[in-house]
Short mmCIF file of C-alpha atoms and ligand atoms in Angstrom, two decimals:
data_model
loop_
_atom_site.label_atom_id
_atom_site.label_comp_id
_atom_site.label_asym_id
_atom_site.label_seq_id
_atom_site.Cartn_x
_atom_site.Cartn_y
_atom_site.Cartn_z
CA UNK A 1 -34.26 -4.35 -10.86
CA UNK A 2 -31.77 -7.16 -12.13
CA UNK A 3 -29.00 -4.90 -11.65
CA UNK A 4 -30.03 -4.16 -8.07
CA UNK A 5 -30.22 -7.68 -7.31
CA UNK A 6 -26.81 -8.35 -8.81
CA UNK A 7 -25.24 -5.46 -7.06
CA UNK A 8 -26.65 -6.60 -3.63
CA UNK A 9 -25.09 -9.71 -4.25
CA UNK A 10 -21.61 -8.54 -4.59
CA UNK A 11 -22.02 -6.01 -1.95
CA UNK A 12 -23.19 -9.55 0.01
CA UNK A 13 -20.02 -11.39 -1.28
CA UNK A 14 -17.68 -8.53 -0.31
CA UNK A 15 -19.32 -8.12 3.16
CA UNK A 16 -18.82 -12.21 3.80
CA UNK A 17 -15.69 -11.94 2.91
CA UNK A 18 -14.84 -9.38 5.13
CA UNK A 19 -16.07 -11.18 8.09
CA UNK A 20 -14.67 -14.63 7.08
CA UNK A 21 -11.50 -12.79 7.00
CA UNK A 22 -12.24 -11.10 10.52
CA UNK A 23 -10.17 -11.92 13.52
CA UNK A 24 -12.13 -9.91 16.05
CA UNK A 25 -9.44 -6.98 16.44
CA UNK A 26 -8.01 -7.25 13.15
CA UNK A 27 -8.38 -8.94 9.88
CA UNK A 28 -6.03 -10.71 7.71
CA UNK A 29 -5.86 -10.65 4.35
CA UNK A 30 -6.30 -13.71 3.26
CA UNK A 31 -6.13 -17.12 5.13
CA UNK A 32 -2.92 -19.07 4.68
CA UNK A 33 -0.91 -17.19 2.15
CA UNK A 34 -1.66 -14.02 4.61
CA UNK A 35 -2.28 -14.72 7.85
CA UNK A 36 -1.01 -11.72 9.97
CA UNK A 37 -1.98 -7.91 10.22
CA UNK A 38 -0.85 -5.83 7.14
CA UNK A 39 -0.27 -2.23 8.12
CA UNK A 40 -2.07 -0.55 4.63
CA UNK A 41 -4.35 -3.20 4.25
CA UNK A 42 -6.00 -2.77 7.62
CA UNK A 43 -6.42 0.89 6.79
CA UNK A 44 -8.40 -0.04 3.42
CA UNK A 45 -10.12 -2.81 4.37
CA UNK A 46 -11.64 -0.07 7.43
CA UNK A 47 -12.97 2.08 4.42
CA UNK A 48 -15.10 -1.04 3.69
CA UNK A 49 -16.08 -2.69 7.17
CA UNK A 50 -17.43 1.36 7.66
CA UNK A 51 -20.07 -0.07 5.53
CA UNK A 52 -21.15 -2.60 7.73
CA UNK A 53 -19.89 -1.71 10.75
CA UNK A 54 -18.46 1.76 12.05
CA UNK A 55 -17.27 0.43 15.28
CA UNK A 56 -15.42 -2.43 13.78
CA UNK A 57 -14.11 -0.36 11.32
CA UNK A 58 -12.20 2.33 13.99
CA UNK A 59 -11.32 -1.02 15.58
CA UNK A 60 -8.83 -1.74 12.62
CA UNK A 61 -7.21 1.63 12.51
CA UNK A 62 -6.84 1.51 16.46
CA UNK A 63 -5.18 -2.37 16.51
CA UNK A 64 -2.30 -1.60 14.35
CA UNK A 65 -1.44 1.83 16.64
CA UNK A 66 -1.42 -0.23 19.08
CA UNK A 67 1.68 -1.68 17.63
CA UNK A 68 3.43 1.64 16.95
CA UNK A 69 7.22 1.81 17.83
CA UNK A 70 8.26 4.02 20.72
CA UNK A 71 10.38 6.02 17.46
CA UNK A 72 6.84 6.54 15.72
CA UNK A 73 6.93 3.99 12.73
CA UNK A 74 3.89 1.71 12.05
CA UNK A 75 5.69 -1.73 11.24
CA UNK A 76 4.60 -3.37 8.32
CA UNK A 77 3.69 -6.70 9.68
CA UNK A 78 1.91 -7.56 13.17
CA UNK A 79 1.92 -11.27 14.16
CA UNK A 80 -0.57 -11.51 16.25
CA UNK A 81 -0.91 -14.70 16.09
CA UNK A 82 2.23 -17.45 15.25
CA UNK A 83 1.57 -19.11 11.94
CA UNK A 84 4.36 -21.01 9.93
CA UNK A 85 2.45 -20.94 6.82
CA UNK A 86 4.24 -17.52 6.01
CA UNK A 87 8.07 -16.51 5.97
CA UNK A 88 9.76 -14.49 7.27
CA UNK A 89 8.50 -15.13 10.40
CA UNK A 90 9.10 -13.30 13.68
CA UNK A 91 12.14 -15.70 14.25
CA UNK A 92 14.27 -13.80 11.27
CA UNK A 93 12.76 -10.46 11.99
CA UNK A 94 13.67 -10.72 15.54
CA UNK A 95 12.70 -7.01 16.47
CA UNK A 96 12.28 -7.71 20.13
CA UNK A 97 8.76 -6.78 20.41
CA UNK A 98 6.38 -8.66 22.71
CA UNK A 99 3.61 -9.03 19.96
CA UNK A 100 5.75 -9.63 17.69
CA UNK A 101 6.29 -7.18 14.28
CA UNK A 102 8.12 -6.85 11.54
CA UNK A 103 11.29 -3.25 11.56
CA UNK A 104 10.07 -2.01 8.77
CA UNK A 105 6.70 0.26 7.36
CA UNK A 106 4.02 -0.11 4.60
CA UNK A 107 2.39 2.71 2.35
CA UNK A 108 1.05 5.39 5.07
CA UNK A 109 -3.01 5.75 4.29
CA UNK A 110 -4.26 5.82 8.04
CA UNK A 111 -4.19 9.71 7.66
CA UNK A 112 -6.92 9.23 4.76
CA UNK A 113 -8.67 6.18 6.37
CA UNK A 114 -8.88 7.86 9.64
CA UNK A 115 -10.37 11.00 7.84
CA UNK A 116 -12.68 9.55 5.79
CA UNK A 117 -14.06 7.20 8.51
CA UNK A 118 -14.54 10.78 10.39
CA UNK A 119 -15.88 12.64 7.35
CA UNK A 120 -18.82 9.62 7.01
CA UNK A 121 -19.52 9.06 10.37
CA UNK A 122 -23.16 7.61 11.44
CA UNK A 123 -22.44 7.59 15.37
CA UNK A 124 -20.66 10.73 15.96
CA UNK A 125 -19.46 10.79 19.15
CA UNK A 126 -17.80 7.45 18.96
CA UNK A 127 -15.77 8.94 15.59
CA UNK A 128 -14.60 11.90 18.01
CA UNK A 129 -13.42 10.08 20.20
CA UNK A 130 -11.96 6.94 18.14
CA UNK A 131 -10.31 9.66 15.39
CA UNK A 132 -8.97 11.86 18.78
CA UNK A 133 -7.34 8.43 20.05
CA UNK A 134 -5.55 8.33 16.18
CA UNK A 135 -4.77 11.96 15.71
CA UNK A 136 -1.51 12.41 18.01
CA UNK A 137 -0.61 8.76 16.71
CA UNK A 138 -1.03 9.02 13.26
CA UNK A 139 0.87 12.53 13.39
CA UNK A 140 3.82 10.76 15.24
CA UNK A 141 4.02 8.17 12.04
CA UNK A 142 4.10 11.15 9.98
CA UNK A 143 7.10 12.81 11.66
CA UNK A 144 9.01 9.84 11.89
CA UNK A 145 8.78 9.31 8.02
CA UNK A 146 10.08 13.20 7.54
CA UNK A 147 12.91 12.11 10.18
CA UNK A 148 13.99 8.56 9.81
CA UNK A 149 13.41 8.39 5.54
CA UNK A 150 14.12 12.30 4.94
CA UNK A 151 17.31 12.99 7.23
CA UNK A 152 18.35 15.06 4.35
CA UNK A 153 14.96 17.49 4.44
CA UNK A 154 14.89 17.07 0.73
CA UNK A 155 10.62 16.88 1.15
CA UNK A 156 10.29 12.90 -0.11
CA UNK A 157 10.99 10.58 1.74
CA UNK A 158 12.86 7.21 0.78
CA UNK A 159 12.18 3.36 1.13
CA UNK A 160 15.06 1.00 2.56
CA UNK A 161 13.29 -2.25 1.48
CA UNK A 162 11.01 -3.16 -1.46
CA UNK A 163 8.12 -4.72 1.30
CA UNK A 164 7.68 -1.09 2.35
CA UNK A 165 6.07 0.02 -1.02
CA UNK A 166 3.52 -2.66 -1.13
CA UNK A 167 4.62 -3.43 -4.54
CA UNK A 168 6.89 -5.72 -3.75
CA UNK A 169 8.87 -6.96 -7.14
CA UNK A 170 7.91 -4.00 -9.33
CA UNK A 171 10.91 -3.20 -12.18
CA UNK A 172 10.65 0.00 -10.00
CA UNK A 173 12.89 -1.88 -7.46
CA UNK A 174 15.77 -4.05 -10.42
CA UNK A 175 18.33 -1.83 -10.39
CA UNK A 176 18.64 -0.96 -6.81
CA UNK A 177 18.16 -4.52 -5.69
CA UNK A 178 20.82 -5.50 -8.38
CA UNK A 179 23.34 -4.01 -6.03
CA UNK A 180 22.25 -5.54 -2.97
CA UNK A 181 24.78 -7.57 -1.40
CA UNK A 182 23.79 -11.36 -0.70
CA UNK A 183 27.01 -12.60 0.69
CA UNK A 184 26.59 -14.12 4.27
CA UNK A 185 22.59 -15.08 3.85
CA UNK A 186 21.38 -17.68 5.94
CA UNK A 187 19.27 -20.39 4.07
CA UNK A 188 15.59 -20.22 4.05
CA UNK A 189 12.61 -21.31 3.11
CA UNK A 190 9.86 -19.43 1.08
CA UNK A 191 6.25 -20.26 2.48
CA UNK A 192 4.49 -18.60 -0.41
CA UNK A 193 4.84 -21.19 -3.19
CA UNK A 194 3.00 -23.71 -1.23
CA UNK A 195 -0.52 -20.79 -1.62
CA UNK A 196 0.50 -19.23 -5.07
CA UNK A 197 1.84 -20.22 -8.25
CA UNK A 198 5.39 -19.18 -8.22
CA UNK A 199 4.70 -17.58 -12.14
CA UNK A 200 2.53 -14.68 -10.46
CA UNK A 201 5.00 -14.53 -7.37
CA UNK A 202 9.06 -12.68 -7.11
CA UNK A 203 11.54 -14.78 -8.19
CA UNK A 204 14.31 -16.27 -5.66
CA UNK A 205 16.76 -14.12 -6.82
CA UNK A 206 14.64 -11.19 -5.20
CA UNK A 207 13.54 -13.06 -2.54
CA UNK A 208 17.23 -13.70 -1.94
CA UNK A 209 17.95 -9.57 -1.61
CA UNK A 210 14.58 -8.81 0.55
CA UNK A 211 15.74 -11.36 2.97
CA UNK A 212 19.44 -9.84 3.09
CA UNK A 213 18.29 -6.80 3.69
CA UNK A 214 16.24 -7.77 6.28
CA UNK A 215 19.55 -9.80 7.89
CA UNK A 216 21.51 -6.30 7.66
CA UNK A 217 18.40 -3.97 8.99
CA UNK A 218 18.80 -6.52 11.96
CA UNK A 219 22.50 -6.22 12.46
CA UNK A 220 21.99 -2.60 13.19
CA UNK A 221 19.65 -3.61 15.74
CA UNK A 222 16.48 -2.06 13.93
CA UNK A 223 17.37 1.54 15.10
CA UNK A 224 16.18 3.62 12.45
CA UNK A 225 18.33 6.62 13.46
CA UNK A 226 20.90 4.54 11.14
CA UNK A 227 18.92 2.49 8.66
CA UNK A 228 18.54 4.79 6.27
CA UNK A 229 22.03 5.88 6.15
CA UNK A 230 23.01 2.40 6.07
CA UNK A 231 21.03 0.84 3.81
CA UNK A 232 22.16 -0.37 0.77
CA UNK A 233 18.67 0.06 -0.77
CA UNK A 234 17.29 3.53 -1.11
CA UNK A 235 14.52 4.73 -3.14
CA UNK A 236 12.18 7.20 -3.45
CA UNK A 237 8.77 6.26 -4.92
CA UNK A 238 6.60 8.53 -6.13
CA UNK A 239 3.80 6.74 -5.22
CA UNK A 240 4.23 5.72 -1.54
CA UNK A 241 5.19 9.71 -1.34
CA UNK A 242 1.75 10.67 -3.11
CA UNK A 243 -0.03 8.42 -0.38
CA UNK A 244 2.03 10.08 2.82
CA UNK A 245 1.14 13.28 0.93
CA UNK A 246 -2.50 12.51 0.31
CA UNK A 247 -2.65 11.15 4.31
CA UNK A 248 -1.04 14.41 5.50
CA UNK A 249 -3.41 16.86 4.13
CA UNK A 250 -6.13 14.41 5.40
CA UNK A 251 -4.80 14.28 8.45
CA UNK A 252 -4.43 18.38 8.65
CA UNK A 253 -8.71 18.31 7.68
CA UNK A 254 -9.16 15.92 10.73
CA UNK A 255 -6.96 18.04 12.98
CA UNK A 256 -9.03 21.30 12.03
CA UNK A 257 -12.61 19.11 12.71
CA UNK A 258 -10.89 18.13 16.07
CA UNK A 259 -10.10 21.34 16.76
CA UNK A 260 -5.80 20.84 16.56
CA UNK A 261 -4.85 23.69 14.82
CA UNK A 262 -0.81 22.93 15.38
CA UNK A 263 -1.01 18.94 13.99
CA UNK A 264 -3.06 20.67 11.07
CA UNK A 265 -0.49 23.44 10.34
CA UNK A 266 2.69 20.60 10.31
CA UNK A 267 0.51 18.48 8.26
CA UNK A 268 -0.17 20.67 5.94
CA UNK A 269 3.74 21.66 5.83
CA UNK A 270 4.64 18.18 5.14
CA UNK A 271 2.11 18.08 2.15
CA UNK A 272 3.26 21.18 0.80
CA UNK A 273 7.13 20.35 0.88
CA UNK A 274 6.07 16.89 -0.15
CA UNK A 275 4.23 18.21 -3.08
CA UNK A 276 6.87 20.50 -4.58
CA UNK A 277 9.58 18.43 -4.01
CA UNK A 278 7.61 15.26 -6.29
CA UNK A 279 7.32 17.72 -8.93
CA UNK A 280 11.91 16.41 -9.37
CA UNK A 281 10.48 12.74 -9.86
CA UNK A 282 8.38 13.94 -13.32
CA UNK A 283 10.17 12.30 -16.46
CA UNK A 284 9.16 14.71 -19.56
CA UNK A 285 10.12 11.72 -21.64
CA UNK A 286 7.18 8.95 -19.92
CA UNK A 287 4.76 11.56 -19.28
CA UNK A 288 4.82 10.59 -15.38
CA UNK A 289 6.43 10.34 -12.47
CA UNK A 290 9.34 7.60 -12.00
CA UNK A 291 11.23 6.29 -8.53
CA UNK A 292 14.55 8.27 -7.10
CA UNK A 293 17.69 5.62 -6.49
CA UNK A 294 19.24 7.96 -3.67
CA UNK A 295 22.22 5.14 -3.59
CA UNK A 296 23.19 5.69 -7.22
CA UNK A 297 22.17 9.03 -7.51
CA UNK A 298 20.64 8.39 -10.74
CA UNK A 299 16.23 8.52 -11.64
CA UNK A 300 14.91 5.04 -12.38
CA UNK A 301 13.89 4.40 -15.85
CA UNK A 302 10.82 2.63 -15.29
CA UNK A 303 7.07 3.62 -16.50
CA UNK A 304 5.13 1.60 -13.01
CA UNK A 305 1.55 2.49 -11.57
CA UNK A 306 4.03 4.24 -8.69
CA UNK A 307 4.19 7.21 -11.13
CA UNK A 308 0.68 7.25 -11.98
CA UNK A 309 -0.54 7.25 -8.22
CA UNK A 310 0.08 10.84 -7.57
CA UNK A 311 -3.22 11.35 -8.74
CA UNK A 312 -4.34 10.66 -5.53
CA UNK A 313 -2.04 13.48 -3.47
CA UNK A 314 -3.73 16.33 -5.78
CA UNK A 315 -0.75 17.25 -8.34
CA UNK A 316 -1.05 20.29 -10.22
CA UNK A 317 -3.62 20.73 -12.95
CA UNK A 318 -1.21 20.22 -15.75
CA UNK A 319 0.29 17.14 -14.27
CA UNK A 320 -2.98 16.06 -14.01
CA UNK A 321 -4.01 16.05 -17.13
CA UNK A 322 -0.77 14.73 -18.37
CA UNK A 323 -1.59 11.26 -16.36
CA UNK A 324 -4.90 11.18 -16.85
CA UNK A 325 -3.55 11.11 -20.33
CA UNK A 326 -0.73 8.00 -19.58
CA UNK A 327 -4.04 6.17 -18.00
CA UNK A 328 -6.39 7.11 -20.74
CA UNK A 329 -3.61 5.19 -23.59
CA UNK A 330 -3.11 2.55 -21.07
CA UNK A 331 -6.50 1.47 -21.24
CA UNK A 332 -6.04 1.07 -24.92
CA UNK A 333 -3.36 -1.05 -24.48
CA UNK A 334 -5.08 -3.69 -21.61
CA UNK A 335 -8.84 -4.50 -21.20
CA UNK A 336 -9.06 -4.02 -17.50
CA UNK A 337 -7.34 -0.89 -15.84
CA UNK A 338 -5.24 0.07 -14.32
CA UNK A 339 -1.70 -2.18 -15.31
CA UNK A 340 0.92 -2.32 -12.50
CA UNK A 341 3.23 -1.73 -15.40
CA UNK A 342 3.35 -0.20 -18.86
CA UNK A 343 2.38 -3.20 -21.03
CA UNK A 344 4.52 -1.67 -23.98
CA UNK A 345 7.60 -2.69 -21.87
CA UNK A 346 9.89 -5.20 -22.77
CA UNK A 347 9.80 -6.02 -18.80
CA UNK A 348 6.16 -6.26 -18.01
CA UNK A 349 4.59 -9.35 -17.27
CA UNK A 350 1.12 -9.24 -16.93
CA UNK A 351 0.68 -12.42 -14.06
CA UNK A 352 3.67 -12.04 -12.37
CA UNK A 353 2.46 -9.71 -8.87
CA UNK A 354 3.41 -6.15 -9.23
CA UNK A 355 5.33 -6.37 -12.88
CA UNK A 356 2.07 -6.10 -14.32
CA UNK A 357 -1.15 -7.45 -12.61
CA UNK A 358 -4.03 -4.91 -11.90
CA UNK A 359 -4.57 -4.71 -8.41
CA UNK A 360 -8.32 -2.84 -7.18
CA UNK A 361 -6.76 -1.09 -4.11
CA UNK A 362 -4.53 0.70 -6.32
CA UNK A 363 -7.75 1.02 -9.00
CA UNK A 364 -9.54 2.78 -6.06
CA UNK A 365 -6.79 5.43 -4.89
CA UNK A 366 -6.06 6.59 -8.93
CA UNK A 367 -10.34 6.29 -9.44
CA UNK A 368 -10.34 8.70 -5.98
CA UNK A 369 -7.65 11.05 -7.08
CA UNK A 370 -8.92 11.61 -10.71
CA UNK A 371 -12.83 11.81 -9.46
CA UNK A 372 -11.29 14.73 -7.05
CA UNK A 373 -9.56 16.59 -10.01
CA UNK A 374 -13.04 16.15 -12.12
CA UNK A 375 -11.58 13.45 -14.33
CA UNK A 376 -15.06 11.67 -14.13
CA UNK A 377 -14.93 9.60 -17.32
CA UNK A 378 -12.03 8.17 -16.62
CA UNK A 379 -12.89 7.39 -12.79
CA UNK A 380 -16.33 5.54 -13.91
CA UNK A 381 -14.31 3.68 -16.46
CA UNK A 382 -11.94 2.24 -13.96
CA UNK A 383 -14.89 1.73 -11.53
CA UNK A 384 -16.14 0.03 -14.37
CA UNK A 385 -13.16 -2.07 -14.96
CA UNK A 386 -12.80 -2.94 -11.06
CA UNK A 387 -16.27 -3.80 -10.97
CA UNK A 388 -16.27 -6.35 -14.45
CA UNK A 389 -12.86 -7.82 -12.86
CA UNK A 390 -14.70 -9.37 -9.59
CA UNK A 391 -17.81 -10.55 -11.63
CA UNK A 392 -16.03 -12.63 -13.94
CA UNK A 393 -12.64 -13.73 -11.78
CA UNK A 394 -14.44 -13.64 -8.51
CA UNK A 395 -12.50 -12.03 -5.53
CA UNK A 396 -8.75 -12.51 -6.27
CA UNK A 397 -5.43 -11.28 -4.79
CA UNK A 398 -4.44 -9.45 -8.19
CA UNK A 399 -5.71 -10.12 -11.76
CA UNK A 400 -3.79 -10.33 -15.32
CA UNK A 401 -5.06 -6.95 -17.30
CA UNK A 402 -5.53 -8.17 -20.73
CA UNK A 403 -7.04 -11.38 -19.74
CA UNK A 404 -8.96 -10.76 -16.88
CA UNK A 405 -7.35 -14.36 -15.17
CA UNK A 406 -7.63 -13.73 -11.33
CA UNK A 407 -4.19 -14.29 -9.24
CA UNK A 408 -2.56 -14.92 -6.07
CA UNK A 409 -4.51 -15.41 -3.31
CA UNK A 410 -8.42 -15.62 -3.33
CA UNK A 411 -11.03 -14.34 -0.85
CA UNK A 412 -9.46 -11.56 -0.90
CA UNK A 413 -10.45 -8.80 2.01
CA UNK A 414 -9.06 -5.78 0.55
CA UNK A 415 -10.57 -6.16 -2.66
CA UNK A 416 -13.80 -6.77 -1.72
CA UNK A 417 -13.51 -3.42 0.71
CA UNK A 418 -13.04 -1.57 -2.69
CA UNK A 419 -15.57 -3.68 -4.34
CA UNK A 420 -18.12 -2.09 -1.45
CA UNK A 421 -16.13 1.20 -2.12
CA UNK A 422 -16.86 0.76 -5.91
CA UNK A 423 -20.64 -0.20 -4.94
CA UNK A 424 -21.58 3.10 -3.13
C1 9YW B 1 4.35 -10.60 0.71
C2 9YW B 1 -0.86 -8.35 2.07
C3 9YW B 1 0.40 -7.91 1.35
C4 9YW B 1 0.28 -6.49 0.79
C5 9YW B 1 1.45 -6.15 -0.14
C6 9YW B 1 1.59 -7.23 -1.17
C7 9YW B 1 1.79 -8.58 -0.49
C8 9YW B 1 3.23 -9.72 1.11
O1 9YW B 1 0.65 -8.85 0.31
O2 9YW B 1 2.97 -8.61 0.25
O3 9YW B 1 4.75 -11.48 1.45
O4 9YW B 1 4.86 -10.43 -0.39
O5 9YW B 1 2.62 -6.95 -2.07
O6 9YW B 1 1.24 -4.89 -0.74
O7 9YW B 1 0.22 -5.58 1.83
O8 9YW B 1 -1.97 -8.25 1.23
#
């Protein structure tokens, strides 16, 4: 009975939270440090409002399309609404849109959002006709990744700036940013130290290359027939590929429920090229997948979550087991799973953002991928984890794994979407 009541209570929390958060059409991550559209967190935090509210939910997923370029990319950023508590504003993206966005993507999981909204449906006409407003749109994002980020047809597809993996200063990202020019960038001024302490945040030095990049994306006017060719950061992460993997195969099931056999037979082509052509990213040596730097040619020694979350595209068996493995000895090394980074690194820092913190969107797509595969020890145990990390730090940004110390930004909406995802 007491554990009823306390579980309604955090299912109350998260569902508070998700409407203090609310903006009508969209919902912002957190106020102040956050106070646009994010392009993946709108397509988790969906997941959760389905809980509470199916229309509001496909109302999430069908704001941010709304914003799609006429070249088929999803832009990371929508400013809905101008707000100088967060830089880089529209003023040094300076895309040209009339809402304004930002030129470059975010981790592609409207394929499974859209597909799980579909699959758990209540009102079923309004999820036919809501996930057949998506389908062409969501297949046109797809494409454009395989065109723009894959001109090569190699089956992965690359990132051209750090902001588009969502893990913005992994160690993933060192290397390649090390050989970012800087020369000719125009002084700024971060907004994010005035919400968060700059300990858990990227240091100016990186801060310094993600806003030159963003200087030379906008010297070649945004056109992403060149940006990729041009960029001077180039990675391939095996992560943000397991996602656009896991969202094309989703996307393929949708198609076949909607009756689109062609946009289910390319999706499924993209999944299957994506998936053989990961299997180059395993390092024998870490037990795991590590990032591709396509500008020095050279694999990227670095044991991040990014390696662990293919998991959640459905690797084969023996992979599998291998990472359920490399998460099994991680949780020996922190008390709360999943670490951003391998603690045993000389380089992980367990409260500085994505260098080490435990983050419960990320919790919820390795939980999803190893529940799938029949890991279901593990998956309760990190349910567990997720679950003992909001009762005793509350609803935070990102939280240190050993210590449990919540991080970042507070009122957080996408964690308390997996909290209700956790709950069910
Ligand atoms: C920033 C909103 C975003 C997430 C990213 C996360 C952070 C924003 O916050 O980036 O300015 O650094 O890294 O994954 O979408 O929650």
């Amino acid at each position: 009975m007491a554990q009823n009541t306390h579980r309604d209570d955090l299912y109350k929390r998260a569902a508070q939270i998700l409407d203090i958060n609310d903006r009508g059409h969209y919902t912002v991550p957190t106020s102040g440090l956050y106070p646009f559209q994010w392009n993946w967190d709108s397509c988790l935090v969906a997941i959760g409002q389905q809980h509470v509210d199916e229309a509001r939910a496909w109302t999430e997923l069908v704001t941010l399309f709304e914003h799609q370029w006429d070249d088929g990319m999803v832009p990371h950023i929508i400013f809905h609404k101008l707000d100088d508590g967060y830089f880089p504003g529209p003023e040094v993206w300076r895309t040209g849109r009339t809402v304004p966005t930002t030129g470059i993507t975010q981790p592609p999981v409207a394929g499974f959002a859209a597909n799980l909204l579909f699959e758990r449906a209540k009102d079923k006409d309004l999820a036919r006709e809501k996930a057949g407003h998506l389908l062409q749109r969501i297949d046109r994002w797809h494409e454009w990744f395989f065109r723009c980020r894959d001109p090569h047809g190699t089956g992965v597809v690359a990132l051209i700036h750090p902001w588009e993996s969502g893990r913005d200063n992994s160690i993933d990202w060192d290397a390649a940013l090390d050989a970012v020019p800087t020369e000719g960038l125009e002084p700024y001024q971060r907004r994010d130290l005035q919400h968060a302490h700059a300990d858990h945040r990227p240091t100016m030095a990186q801060y310094d290359r993600f806003i030159s990049l963003v200087q030379h994306f906008r010297s070649l006017d945004w056109n992403n027939e060149v940006l990729h060719e041009q960029s001077p950061f180039k990675v391939v992460d095996p992560g943000f590929n397991a996602i656009l993997i896991r969202s094309c195969n989703d996307l393929a099931s949708l198609a076949d429920a909607l009756g689109e056999p062609e946009v289910a037979e390319r999706n499924r082509a993209r999944a299957k090229a994506g998936l053989a052509a990961l299997d180059s990213l395993w390092d024998e040596r870490l037990q795991q997948y590590v990032c591709f730097d396509r500008v020095s040619g050279k694999a990227v020694d670095s044991a991040s979550v990014g390696g662990l979350l293919p998991v959640f595209a459905g690797v084969p068996t023996a992979r599998m087991e291998s990472l359920a493995k490399r998460i099994t000895t991680l949780g020996e090394q922190v008390n709360y799973l999943v670490p951003s980074h391998d603690p045993t690194d000389s380089r992980y820092d367990g409260k500085r953002y994505w260098r080490g913190p435990a983050w419960l969107i990320i919790n919820y797509m390795i939980a999803n991928g190893l529940d799938r595969a029949g890991h279901t020890e593990l998956f309760e145990k990190i349910r567990q984890a997720s679950l003992k990390l909001i009762d005793e730090s509350g609803f935070a940004e990102y939280y240190d794994p050993k210590s449990g110390e919540p991080l970042g930004g507070d009122t957080f909406t996408w964690t308390a979407a997996m909290v209700m995802e956790f709950l069910r």
